[in-house]
Short mmCIF file of C-alpha atoms and ligand atoms in Angstrom, two decimals:
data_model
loop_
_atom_site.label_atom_id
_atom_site.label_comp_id
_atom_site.label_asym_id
_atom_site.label_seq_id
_atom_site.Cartn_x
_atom_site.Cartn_y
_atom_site.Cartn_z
CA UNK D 1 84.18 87.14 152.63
CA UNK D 2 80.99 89.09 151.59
CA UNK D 3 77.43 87.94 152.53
CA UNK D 4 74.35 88.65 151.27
CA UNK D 5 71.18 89.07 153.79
CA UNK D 6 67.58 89.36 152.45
CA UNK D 7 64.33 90.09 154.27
CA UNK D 8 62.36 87.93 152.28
CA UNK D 9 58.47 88.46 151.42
CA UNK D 10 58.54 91.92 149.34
CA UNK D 11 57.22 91.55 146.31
CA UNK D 12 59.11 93.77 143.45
CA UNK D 13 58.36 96.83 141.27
CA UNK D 14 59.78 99.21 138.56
CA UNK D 15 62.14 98.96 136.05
CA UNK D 16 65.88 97.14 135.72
CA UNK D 17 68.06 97.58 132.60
CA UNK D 18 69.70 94.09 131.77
CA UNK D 19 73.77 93.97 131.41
CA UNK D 20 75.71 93.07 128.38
CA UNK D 21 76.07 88.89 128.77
CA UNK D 22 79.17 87.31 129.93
CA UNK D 23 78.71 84.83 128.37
CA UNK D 24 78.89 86.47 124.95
CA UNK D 25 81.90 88.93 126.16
CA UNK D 26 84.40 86.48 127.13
CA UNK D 27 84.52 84.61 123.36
CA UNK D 28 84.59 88.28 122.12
CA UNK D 29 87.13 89.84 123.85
CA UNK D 30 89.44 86.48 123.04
CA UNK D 31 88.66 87.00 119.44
CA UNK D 32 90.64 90.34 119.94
CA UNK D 33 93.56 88.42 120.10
CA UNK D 34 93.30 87.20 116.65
CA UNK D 35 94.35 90.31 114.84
CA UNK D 36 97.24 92.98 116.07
CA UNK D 37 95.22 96.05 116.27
CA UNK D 38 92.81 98.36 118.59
CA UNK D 39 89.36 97.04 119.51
CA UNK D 40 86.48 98.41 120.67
CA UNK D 41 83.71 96.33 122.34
CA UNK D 42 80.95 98.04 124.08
CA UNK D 43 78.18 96.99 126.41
CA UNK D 44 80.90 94.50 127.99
CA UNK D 45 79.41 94.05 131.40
CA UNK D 46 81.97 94.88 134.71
CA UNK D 47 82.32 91.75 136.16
CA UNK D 48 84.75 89.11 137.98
CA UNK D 49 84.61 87.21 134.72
CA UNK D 50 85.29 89.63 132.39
CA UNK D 51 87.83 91.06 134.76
CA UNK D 52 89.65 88.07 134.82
CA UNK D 53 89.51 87.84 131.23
CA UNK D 54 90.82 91.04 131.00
CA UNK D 55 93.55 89.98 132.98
CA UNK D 56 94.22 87.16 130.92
CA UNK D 57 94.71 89.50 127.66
CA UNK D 58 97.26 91.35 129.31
CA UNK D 59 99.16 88.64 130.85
CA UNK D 60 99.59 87.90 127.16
CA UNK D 61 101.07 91.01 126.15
CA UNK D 62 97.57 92.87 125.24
CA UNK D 63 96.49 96.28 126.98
CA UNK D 64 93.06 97.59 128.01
CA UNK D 65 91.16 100.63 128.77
CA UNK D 66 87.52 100.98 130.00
CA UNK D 67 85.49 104.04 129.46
CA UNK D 68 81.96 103.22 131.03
CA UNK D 69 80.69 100.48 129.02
CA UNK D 70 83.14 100.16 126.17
CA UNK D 71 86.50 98.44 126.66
CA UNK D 72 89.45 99.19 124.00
CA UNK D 73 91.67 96.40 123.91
CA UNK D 74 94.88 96.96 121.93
CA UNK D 75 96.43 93.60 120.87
CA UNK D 76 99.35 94.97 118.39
CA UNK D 77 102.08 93.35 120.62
CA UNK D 78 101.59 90.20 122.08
CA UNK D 79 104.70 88.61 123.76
CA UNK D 80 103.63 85.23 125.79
CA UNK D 81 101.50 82.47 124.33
CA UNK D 82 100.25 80.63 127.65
CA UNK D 83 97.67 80.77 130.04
CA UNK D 84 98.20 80.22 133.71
CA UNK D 85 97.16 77.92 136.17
CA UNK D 86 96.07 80.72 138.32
CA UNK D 87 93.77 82.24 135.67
CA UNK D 88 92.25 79.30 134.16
CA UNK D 89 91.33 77.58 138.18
CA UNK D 90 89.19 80.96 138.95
CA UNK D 91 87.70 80.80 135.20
CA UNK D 92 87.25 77.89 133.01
CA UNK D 93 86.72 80.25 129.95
CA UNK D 94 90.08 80.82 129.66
CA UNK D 95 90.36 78.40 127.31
CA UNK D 96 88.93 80.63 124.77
CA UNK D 97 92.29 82.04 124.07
CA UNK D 98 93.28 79.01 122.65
CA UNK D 99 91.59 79.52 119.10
CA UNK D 100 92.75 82.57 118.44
CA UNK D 101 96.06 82.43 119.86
CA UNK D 102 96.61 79.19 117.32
CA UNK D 103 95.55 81.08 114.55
CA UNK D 104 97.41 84.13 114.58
CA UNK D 105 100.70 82.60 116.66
CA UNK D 106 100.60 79.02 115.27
CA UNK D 107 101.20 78.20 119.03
CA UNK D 108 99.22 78.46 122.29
CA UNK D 109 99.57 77.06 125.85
CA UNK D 110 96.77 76.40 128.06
CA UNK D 111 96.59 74.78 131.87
CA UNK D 112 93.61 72.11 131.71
CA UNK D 113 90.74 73.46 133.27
CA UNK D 114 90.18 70.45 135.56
CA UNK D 115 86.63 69.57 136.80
CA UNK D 116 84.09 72.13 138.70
CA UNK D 117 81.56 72.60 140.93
CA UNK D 118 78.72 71.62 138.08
CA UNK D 119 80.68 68.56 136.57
CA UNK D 120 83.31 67.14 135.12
CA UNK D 121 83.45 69.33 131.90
CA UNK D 122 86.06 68.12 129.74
CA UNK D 123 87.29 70.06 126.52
CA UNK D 124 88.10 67.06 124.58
CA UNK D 125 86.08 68.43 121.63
CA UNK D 126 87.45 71.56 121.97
CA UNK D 127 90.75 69.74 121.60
CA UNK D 128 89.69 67.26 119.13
CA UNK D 129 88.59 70.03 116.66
CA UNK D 130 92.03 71.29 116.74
CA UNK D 131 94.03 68.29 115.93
CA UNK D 132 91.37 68.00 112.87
CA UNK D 133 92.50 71.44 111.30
CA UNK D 134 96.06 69.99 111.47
CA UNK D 135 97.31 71.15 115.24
CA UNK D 136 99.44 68.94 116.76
CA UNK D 137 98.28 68.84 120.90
CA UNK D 138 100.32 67.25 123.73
CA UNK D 139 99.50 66.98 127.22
CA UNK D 140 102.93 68.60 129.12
CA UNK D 141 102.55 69.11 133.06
CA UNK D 142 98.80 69.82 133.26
CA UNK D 143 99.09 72.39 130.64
CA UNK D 144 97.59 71.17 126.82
CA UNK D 145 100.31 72.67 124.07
CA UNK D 146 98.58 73.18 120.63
CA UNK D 147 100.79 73.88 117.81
CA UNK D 148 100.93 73.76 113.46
CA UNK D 149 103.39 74.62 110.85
CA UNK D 150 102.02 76.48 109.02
CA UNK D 151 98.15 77.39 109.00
CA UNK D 152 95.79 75.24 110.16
CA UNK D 153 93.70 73.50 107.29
CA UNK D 154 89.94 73.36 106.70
CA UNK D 155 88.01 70.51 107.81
CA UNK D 156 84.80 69.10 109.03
CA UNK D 157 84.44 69.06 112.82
CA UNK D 158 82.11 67.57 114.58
CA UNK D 159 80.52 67.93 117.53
CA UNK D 160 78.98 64.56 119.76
CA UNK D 161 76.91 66.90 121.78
CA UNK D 162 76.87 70.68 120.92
CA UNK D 163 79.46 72.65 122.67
CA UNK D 164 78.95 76.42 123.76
CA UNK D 165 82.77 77.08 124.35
CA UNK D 166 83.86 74.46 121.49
CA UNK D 167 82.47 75.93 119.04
CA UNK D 168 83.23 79.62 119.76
CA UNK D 169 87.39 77.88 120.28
CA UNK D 170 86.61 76.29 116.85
CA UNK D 171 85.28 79.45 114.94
CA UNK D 172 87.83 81.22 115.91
CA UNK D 173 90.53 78.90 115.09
CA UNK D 174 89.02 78.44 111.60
CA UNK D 175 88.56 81.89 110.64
CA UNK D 176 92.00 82.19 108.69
CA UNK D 177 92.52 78.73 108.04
CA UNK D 178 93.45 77.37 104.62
CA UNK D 179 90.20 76.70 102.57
CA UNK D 180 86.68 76.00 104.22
CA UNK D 181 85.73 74.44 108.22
CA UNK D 182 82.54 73.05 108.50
CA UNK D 183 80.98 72.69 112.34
CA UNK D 184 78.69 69.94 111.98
CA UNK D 185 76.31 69.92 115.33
CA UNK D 186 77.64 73.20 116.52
CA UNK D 187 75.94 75.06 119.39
CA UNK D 188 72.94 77.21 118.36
CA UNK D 189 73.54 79.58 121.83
CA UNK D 190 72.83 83.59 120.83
CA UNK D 191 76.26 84.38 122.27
CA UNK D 192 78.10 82.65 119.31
CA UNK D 193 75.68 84.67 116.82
CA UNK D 194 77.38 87.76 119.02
CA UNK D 195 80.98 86.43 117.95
CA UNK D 196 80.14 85.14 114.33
CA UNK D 197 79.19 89.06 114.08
CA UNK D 198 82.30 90.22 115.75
CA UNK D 199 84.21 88.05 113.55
CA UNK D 200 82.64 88.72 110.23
CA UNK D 201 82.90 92.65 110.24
CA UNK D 202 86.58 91.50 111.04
CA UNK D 203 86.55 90.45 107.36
CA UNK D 204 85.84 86.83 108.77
CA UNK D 205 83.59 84.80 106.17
CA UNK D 206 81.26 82.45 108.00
CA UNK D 207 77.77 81.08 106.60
CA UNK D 208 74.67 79.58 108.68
CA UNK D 209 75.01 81.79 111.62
CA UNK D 210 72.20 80.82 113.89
CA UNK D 211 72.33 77.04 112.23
CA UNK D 212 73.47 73.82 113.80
CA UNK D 213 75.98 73.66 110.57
CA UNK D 214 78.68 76.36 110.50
CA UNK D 215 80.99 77.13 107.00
CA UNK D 216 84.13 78.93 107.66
CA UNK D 217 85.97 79.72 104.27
CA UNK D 218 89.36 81.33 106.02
CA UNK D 219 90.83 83.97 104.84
CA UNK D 220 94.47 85.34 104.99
CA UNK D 221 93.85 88.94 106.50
CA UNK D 222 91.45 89.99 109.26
CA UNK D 223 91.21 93.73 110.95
CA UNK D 224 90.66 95.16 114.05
CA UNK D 225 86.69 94.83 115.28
CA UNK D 226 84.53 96.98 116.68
CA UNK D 227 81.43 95.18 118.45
CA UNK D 228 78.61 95.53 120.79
CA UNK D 229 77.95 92.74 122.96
CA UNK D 230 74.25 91.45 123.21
CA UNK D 231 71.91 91.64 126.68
CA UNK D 232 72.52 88.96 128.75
CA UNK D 233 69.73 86.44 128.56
CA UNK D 234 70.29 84.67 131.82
CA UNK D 235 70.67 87.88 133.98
CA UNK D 236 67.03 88.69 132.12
CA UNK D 237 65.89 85.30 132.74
CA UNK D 238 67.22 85.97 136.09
CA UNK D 239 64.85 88.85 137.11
CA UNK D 240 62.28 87.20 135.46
CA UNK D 241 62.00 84.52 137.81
CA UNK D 242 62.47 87.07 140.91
CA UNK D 243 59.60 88.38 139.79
CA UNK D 244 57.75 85.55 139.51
CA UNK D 245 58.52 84.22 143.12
CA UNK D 246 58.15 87.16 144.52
CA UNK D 247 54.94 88.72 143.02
CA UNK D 248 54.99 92.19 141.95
CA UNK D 249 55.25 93.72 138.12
CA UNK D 250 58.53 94.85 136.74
CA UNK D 251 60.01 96.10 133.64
CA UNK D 252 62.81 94.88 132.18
CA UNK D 253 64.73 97.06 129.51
CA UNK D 254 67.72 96.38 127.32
CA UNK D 255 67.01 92.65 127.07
CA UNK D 256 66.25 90.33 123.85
CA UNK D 257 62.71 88.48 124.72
CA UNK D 258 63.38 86.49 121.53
CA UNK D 259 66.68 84.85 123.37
CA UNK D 260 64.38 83.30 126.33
CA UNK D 261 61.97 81.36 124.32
CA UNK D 262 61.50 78.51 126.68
CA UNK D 263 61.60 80.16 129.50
CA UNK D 264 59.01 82.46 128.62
CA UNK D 265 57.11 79.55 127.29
CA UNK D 266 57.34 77.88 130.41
CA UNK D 267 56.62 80.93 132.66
CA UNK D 268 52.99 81.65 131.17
CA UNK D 269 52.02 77.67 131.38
CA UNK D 270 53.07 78.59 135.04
CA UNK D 271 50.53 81.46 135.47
CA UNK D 272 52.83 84.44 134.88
CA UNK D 273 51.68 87.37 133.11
CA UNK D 274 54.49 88.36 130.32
CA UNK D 275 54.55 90.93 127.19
CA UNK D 276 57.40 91.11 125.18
CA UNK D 277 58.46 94.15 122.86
CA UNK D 278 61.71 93.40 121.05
CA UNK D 279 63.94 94.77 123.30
CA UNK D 280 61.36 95.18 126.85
CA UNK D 281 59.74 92.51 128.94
CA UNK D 282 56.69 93.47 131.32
CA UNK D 283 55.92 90.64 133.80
CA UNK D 284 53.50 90.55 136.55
CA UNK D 285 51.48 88.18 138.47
CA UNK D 286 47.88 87.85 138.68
CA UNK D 287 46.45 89.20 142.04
CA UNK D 288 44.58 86.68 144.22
CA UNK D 289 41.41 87.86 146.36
CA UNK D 290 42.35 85.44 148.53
CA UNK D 291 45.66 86.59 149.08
CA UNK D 292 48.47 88.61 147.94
CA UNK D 293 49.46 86.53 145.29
CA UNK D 294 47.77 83.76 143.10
CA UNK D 295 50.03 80.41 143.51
CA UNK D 296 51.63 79.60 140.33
CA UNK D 297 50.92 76.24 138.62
CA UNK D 298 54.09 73.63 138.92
CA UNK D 299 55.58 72.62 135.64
CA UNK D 300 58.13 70.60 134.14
CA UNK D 301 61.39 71.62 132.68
CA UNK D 302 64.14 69.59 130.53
CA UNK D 303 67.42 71.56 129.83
CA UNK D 304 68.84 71.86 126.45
CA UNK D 305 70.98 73.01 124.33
CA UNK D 306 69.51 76.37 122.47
CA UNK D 307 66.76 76.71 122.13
CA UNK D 308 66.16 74.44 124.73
CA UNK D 309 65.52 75.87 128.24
CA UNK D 310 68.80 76.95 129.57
CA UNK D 311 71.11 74.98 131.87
CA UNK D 312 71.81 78.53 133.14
CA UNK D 313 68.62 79.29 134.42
CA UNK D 314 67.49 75.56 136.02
CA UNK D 315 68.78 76.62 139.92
CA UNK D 316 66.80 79.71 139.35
CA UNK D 317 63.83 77.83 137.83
CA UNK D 318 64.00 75.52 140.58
CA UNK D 319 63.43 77.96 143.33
CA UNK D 320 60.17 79.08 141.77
CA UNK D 321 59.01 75.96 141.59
CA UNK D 322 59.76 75.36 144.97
CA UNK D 323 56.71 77.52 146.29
CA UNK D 324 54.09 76.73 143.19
CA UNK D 325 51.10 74.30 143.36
CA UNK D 326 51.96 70.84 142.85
CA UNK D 327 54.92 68.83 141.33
CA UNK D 328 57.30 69.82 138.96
CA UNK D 329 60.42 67.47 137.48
CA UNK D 330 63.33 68.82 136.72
CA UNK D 331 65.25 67.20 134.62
CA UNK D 332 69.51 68.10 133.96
CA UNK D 333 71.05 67.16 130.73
CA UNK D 334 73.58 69.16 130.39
CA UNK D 335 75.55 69.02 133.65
CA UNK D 336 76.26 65.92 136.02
CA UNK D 337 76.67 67.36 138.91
CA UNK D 338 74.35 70.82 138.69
CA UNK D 339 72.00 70.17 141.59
CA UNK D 340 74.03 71.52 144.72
CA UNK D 341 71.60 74.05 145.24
CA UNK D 342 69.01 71.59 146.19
CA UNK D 343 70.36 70.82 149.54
CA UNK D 344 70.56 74.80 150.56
CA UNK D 345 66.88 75.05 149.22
CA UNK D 346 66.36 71.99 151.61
CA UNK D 347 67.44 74.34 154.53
CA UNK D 348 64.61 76.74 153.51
CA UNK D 349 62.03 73.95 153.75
CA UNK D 350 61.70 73.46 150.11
CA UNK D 351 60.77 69.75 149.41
CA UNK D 352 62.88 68.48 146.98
CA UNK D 353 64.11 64.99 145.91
CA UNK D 354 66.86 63.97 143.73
CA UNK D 355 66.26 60.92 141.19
CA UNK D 356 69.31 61.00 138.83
CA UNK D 357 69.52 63.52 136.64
CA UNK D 358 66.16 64.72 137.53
CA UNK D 359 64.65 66.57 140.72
CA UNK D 360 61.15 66.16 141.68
CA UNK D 361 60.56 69.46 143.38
CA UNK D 362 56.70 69.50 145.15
CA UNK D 363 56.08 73.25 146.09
CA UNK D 364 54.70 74.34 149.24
CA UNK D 365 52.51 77.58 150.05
CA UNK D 366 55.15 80.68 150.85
CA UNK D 367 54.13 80.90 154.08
CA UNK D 368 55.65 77.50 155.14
CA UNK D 369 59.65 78.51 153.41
CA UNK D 370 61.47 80.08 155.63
CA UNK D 371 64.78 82.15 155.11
CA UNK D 372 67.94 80.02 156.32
CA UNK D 373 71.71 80.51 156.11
CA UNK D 374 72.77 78.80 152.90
CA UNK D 375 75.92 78.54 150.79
CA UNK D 376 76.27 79.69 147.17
CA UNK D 377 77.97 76.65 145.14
CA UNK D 378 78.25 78.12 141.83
CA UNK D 379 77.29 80.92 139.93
CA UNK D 380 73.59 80.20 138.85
CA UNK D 381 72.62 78.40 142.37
CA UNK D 382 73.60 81.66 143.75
CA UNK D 383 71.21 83.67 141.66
CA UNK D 384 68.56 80.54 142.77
CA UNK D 385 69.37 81.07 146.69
CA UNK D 386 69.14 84.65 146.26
CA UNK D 387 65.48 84.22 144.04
CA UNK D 388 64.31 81.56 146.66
CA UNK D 389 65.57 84.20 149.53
CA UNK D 390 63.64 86.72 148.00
CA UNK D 391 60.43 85.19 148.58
CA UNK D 392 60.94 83.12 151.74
CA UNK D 393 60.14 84.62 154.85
CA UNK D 394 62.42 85.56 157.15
CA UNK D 395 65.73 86.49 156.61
CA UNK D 396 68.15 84.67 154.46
CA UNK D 397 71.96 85.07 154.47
CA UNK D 398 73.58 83.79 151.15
CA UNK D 399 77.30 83.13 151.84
CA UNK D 400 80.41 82.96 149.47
CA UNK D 401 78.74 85.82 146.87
CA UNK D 402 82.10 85.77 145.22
CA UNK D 403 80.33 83.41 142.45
CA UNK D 404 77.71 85.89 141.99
CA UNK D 405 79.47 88.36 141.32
CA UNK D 406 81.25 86.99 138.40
CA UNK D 407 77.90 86.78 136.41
CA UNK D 408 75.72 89.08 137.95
CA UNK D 409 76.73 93.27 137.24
CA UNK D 410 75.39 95.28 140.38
CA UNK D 411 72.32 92.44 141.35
CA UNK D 412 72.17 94.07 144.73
CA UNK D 413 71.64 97.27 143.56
CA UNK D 414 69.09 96.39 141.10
CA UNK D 415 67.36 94.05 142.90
CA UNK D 416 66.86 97.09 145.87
CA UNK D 417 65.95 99.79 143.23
CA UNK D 418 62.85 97.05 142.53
CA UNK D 419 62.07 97.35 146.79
CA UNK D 420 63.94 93.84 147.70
CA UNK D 421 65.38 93.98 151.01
CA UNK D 422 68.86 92.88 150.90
CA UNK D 423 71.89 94.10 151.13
CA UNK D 424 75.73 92.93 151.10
CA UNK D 425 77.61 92.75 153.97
CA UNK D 426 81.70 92.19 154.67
CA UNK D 427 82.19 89.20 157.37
N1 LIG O 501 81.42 68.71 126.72
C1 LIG O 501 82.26 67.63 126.56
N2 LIG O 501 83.48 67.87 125.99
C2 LIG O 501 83.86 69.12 125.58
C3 LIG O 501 82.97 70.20 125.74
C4 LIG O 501 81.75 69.96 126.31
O1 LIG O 501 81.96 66.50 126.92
O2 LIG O 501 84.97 69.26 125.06
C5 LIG O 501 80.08 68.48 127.33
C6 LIG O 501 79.96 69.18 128.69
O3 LIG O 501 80.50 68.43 129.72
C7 LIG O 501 78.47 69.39 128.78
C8 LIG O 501 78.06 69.65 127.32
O4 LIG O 501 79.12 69.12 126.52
O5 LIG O 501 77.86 68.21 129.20
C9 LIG O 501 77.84 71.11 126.95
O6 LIG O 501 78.89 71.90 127.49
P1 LIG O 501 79.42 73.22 126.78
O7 LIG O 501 80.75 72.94 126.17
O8 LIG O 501 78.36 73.76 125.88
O9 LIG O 501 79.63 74.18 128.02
P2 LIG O 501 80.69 75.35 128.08
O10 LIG O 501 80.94 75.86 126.73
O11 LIG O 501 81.84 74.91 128.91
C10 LIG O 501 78.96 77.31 128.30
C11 LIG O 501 78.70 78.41 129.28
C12 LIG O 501 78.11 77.82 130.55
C13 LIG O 501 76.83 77.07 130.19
C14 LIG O 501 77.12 76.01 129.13
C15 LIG O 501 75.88 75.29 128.62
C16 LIG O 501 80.35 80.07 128.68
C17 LIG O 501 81.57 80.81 129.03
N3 LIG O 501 79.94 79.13 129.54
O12 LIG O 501 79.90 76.44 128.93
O13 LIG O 501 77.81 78.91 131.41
O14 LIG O 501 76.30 76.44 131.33
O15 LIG O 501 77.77 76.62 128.00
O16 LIG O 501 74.98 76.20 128.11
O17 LIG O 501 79.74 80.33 127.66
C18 LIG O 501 77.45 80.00 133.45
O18 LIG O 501 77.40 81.08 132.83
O19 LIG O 501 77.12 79.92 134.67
C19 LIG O 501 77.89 78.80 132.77
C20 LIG O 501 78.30 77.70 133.42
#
């Protein structure tokens, strides 16, 4: 298994170009399954996700080519309607498939996810929504079965609490259904703006992008899409933090400012120096006389849905906070079970203390965080360890990188072309 070992203390300079977001390429390159024809979708980041994504087309009959930064995905013949165990245990996204693979096959077979490392995460809307455009879904050896006669009908679904994956499933379930879907609370998240896109230049016709209230009025033919997949906001948000721990002033290119409103928000009440073009951040933090770097101010966060600060980015958040001045609550509403990071922070002397859904970090001057072995949990605590690593001193080894590196394109790389000291390592 790979490590990853940091000398911690450097602050970072220079420039990093942002990735295309996973988050937005996984309900796109599902969508390809909803017409027979050749896709193109570029900007789709090369990552464990996507790969296994990937994989997942062509178990179902699709192929795939990659040149650079566009993938081709040709969907004409598709000759299995069912998504493995195996596939769906490394990636809970797999369920994505099941949207379009009702709508164009009338049939689709899907293992249950099961719970993960962040919480329970059931997909009973997801599920739900289905049965209420006319699917009939049974429960049949761990696997869910969804299947119509016919096309699935209009309807209005609605959402309890808005759903990221649910409402991409839903959208693209209801693009050729019979007469109009409404999503009533639907997730607001850029990435579905990326597939309502995708979907309409597919001859898709969908009204209130960006809205909490989606109309679908289906239609009976849809063709082959050609797409570009948007920056990925949580990579950007990401590097944003680094910088902010570490001290330093960094460029960041390719990215969409206008996606990170909170955390930008938050950020500058923090002390952090940020301009935004439309498609460049610049952040830096103020010098200190004193000292290398001025201490940032502690402040609260409260996840949301979009526009909301992101679930996504909380681990990361955290490990800021961990070194600014005073006490900061953070506060998970979206996730049970998303503060497993806090006890690997712990080893690097951050003091931390878990109330609930809510963690009430107090931050302590660098000096006195110290690098530590620690274990990566999930994908985001990874990128927190790695942030917190970053500007600990010491050195810090982050172990079981394999979830890093199914969100994060090339972070080693990047984050030593901006003078971090870390490297991977094989064990
Ligand atoms: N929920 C239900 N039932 C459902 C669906 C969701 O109770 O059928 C609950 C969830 O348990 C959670 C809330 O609704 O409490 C919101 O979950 P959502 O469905 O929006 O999450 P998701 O679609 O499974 C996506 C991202 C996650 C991100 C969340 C929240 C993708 C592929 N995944 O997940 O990304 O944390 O939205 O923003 O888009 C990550 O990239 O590291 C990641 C976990």
């Amino acid at each position: 298994m790979d490590k990853i070992i940091i000398q911690g203390g450097k602050p970072l300079y220079g420039t990093v170009s942002m990735s295309g977001a996973k988050n937005a390429s996984l309900p796109l390159l599902a969508a390809t399954l909803l017409v027979p024809g050749r896709h193109a979708l570029h900007n789709v980041p090369d990552l464990r996700d996507t790969r296994t994504m990937l994989k997942l087309l062509e178990t179902l009959g699709a192929r795939w080519e990659r040149d650079g930064g566009t993938v081709y995905i040709d969907t004409r013949y598709l000759n299995r309607a069912e998504a493995p165990y195996e596939l769906v245990k490394t990636m809970r996204a797999s369920v994505l498939v099941l949207g379009p693979l009702i709508s164009r096959t009338g049939y689709a077979r899907v293992s249950l996810p099961g719970g993960c490392a962040i919480g329970a995460r059931p997909i009973n809307f997801h599920l739900r929504g289905f049965e209420q455009l006319g699917a009939v879904i049974t429960l049949d050896q761990g696997y869910v079965e969804a299947a119509i006669k016919g096309r699935l009908q209009g309807s209005v679904v609605y959402f309890d609490t808005p759903s990221v994956t649910g409402t991409e499933n839903i959208l693209m379930a209801s693009v050729s259904a019979e007469g109009t879907t409404v999503i009533k609370n639907a997730a607001r998240e850029p990435e579905i703006g990326n597939l309502v896109d995708m979907l309409t230049s597919m001859g898709a016709r969908i009204e209130g992008r960006g809205s909490d209230c989606l109309a679908v009025h289906g239609v009976r033919e849809l063709r082959p899409a050609e797409a570009t997949i948007i920056p990925d906001r949580i990579e950007t948000g990401t590097y944003l933090l680094a910088v902010a721990a570490t001290g330093g002033k960094v460029t960041i290119t390719d990215c969409r400012p206008a996606h990170l409103p909170a955390l930008v928000e938050k950020l500058r009440s923090a002390g952090v120096h940020i301009e935004e073009q439309e498609t460049t951040l610049a952040v830096s933090c103020p010098a200190d006389p004193a000292g290398p770097v001025r201490r940032l101010r502690s402040v609260d966060i409260r996840t949301m849905p979009y526009p909301g600060f992101p679930t996504d980015l909380q681990a990361q958040f955290m490990a800021l906070m961990i070194q600014a001045d005073g006490s900061s609550i953070i506060h998970e509403t979206i996730f049970e079970n998303r503060f497993m990071h806090v006890a690997e922070l712990q080893r690097l002397g951050a003091d931390i203390k878990i109330d609930g859904s809510s963690a009430i970090v107090r931050g302590r001057p660098q000096h006195e965080l110290c690098g530590a072995q620690v274990m990566a949990t999930d994908l985001r605590a990874s990128a927190g360890l790695v942030i917190a690593g970053l500007a600990a001193s010491g050195t810090t080894e982050v172990s079981r990188i394999y979830h890093l590196e199914r969100g994060y394109e090339n972070m080693v790389a990047k984050m030593q072309a901006l003078g971090a000291d870390i490297r991977k390592i094989r064990e």
